[in-house]
PDB file of C-alpha atoms in Angstrom:
ATOM      1  CA  MET A   1       6.262 -51.976 -20.378  1.00 68.00           C
ATOM      2  CA  ALA A   2       8.974 -50.128 -18.450  1.00 75.00           C
ATOM      3  CA  LYS A   3       9.444 -50.848 -14.756  1.00 88.00           C
ATOM      4  CA  TYR A   4       9.205 -47.132 -13.878  1.00 92.00           C
ATOM      5  CA  THR A   5       7.151 -44.621 -15.840  1.00 93.00           C
ATOM      6  CA  PRO A   6       7.335 -40.813 -15.987  1.00 95.00           C
ATOM      7  CA  GLY A   7       5.505 -39.302 -13.040  1.00 95.00           C
ATOM      8  CA  ASP A   8       6.213 -42.232 -10.698  1.00 96.00           C
ATOM      9  CA  TYR A   9       8.103 -41.592  -7.458  1.00 97.00           C
ATOM     10  CA  ILE A  10      10.982 -43.606  -6.048  1.00 97.00           C
ATOM     11  CA  LYS A  11      12.633 -43.317  -2.638  1.00 96.00           C
ATOM     12  CA  VAL A  12      16.417 -43.441  -2.692  1.00 94.00           C
ATOM     13  CA  GLU A  13      19.056 -43.404   0.056  1.00 89.00           C
ATOM     14  CA  PHE A  14      21.686 -40.696  -0.353  1.00 84.00           C
ATOM     15  CA  PRO A  15      24.681 -41.219   1.960  1.00 80.00           C
ATOM     16  CA  ASP A  16      26.636 -38.112   2.976  1.00 76.00           C
ATOM     17  CA  GLU A  17      30.310 -38.962   2.429  1.00 75.00           C
ATOM     18  CA  VAL A  18      31.492 -36.322   4.928  1.00 76.00           C
ATOM     19  CA  THR A  19      29.203 -37.015   7.892  1.00 77.00           C
ATOM     20  CA  GLY A  20      28.331 -40.639   7.145  1.00 78.00           C
ATOM     21  CA  VAL A  21      24.658 -39.833   7.733  1.00 79.00           C
ATOM     22  CA  ALA A  22      22.275 -41.107   5.071  1.00 84.00           C
ATOM     23  CA  GLU A  23      19.138 -39.295   3.993  1.00 87.00           C
ATOM     24  CA  TRP A  24      16.151 -40.840   2.215  1.00 91.00           C
ATOM     25  CA  MET A  25      14.611 -38.644  -0.461  1.00 93.00           C
ATOM     26  CA  TRP A  26      11.954 -38.862  -3.142  1.00 96.00           C
ATOM     27  CA  VAL A  27      12.848 -38.676  -6.823  1.00 97.00           C
ATOM     28  CA  ARG A  28      10.228 -38.012  -9.492  1.00 97.00           C
ATOM     29  CA  VAL A  29      10.793 -40.329 -12.452  1.00 97.00           C
ATOM     30  CA  THR A  30      11.294 -38.837 -15.918  1.00 97.00           C
ATOM     31  CA  GLY A  31      12.279 -42.092 -17.654  1.00 96.00           C
ATOM     32  CA  CYS A  32      14.156 -45.360 -17.335  1.00 95.00           C
ATOM     33  CA  ASP A  33      16.366 -47.788 -19.213  1.00 95.00           C
ATOM     34  CA  ASP A  34      15.332 -51.339 -18.316  1.00 94.00           C
ATOM     35  CA  ALA A  35      18.265 -52.881 -20.212  1.00 94.00           C
ATOM     36  CA  LYS A  36      20.827 -50.884 -18.183  1.00 96.00           C
ATOM     37  CA  GLN A  37      18.636 -50.920 -15.054  1.00 95.00           C
ATOM     38  CA  LEU A  38      18.779 -47.144 -14.655  1.00 96.00           C
ATOM     39  CA  VAL A  39      15.997 -44.796 -13.674  1.00 97.00           C
ATOM     40  CA  PHE A  40      16.202 -41.086 -14.472  1.00 98.00           C
ATOM     41  CA  GLY A  41      14.480 -38.350 -12.521  1.00 97.00           C
ATOM     42  CA  THR A  42      14.628 -35.148 -10.526  1.00 97.00           C
ATOM     43  CA  LEU A  43      15.041 -34.778  -6.786  1.00 96.00           C
ATOM     44  CA  ASP A  44      11.616 -33.928  -5.391  1.00 94.00           C
ATOM     45  CA  ASN A  45      12.616 -32.576  -1.980  1.00 88.00           C
ATOM     46  CA  ALA A  46      15.370 -30.401  -0.561  1.00 85.00           C
ATOM     47  CA  PRO A  47      18.114 -32.261   1.313  1.00 82.00           C
ATOM     48  CA  VAL A  48      18.410 -31.588   5.028  1.00 81.00           C
ATOM     49  CA  SER A  49      21.999 -32.737   5.476  1.00 74.00           C
ATOM     50  CA  ASP A  50      23.958 -32.529   2.201  1.00 64.00           C
ATOM     51  CA  SER A  51      27.314 -31.157   3.328  1.00 61.00           C
ATOM     52  CA  SER A  52      28.754 -31.559  -0.188  1.00 68.00           C
ATOM     53  CA  GLY A  53      26.254 -29.119  -1.690  1.00 74.00           C
ATOM     54  CA  LYS A  54      25.798 -31.380  -4.745  1.00 79.00           C
ATOM     55  CA  LEU A  55      22.097 -32.051  -4.212  1.00 84.00           C
ATOM     56  CA  LYS A  56      19.220 -29.600  -4.263  1.00 90.00           C
ATOM     57  CA  LEU A  57      15.548 -29.626  -5.142  1.00 91.00           C
ATOM     58  CA  GLY A  58      15.230 -30.375  -8.872  1.00 93.00           C
ATOM     59  CA  THR A  59      18.685 -31.946  -9.332  1.00 93.00           C
ATOM     60  CA  GLU A  60      18.593 -34.342 -12.302  1.00 96.00           C
ATOM     61  CA  LEU A  61      19.776 -37.852 -11.413  1.00 96.00           C
ATOM     62  CA  ALA A  62      20.464 -41.295 -12.862  1.00 97.00           C
ATOM     63  CA  ILE A  63      19.925 -44.032 -10.282  1.00 96.00           C
ATOM     64  CA  SER A  64      20.573 -47.758 -10.400  1.00 95.00           C
ATOM     65  CA  TYR A  65      17.524 -49.949  -9.876  1.00 95.00           C
ATOM     66  CA  SER A  66      19.373 -51.562  -6.960  1.00 92.00           C
ATOM     67  CA  GLN A  67      19.322 -48.226  -5.058  1.00 91.00           C
ATOM     68  CA  VAL A  68      15.520 -47.885  -5.180  1.00 94.00           C
ATOM     69  CA  ARG A  69      13.958 -48.698  -1.809  1.00 93.00           C
ATOM     70  CA  GLU A  70      10.352 -47.738  -2.488  1.00 94.00           C
ATOM     71  CA  HIS A  71       8.253 -47.151  -5.607  1.00 95.00           C
ATOM     72  CA  ARG A  72       4.915 -45.397  -5.881  1.00 94.00           C
ATOM     73  CA  LYS A  73       2.770 -44.650  -8.866  1.00 91.00           C
ATOM     74  CA  ALA A  74       1.879 -40.978  -9.287  1.00 82.00           C
ATOM     75  CA  SER A  75      -1.802 -41.787  -8.718  1.00 81.00           C
ATOM     76  CA  THR A  76      -1.065 -43.120  -5.207  1.00 80.00           C
ATOM     77  CA  PHE A  77       1.447 -40.519  -4.102  1.00 69.00           C
TER      78      PHE A  77
END
């Protein structure tokens, strides 16, 4: 069984390279690769302080397991 399943939510820290301020945001999981320790998903909230303009609601992402700070099943979110 995969560590993260579609519909789960993970909280990830996104550091802003320009300001140095980090923002924690939720990502909705669409899949994962346990062998490569990557989780795939879409950003589930709009960034407040993304000066680069690279992130927006719905952005598709690949995130290393080591960057996940919180994990919730869809049924508990």
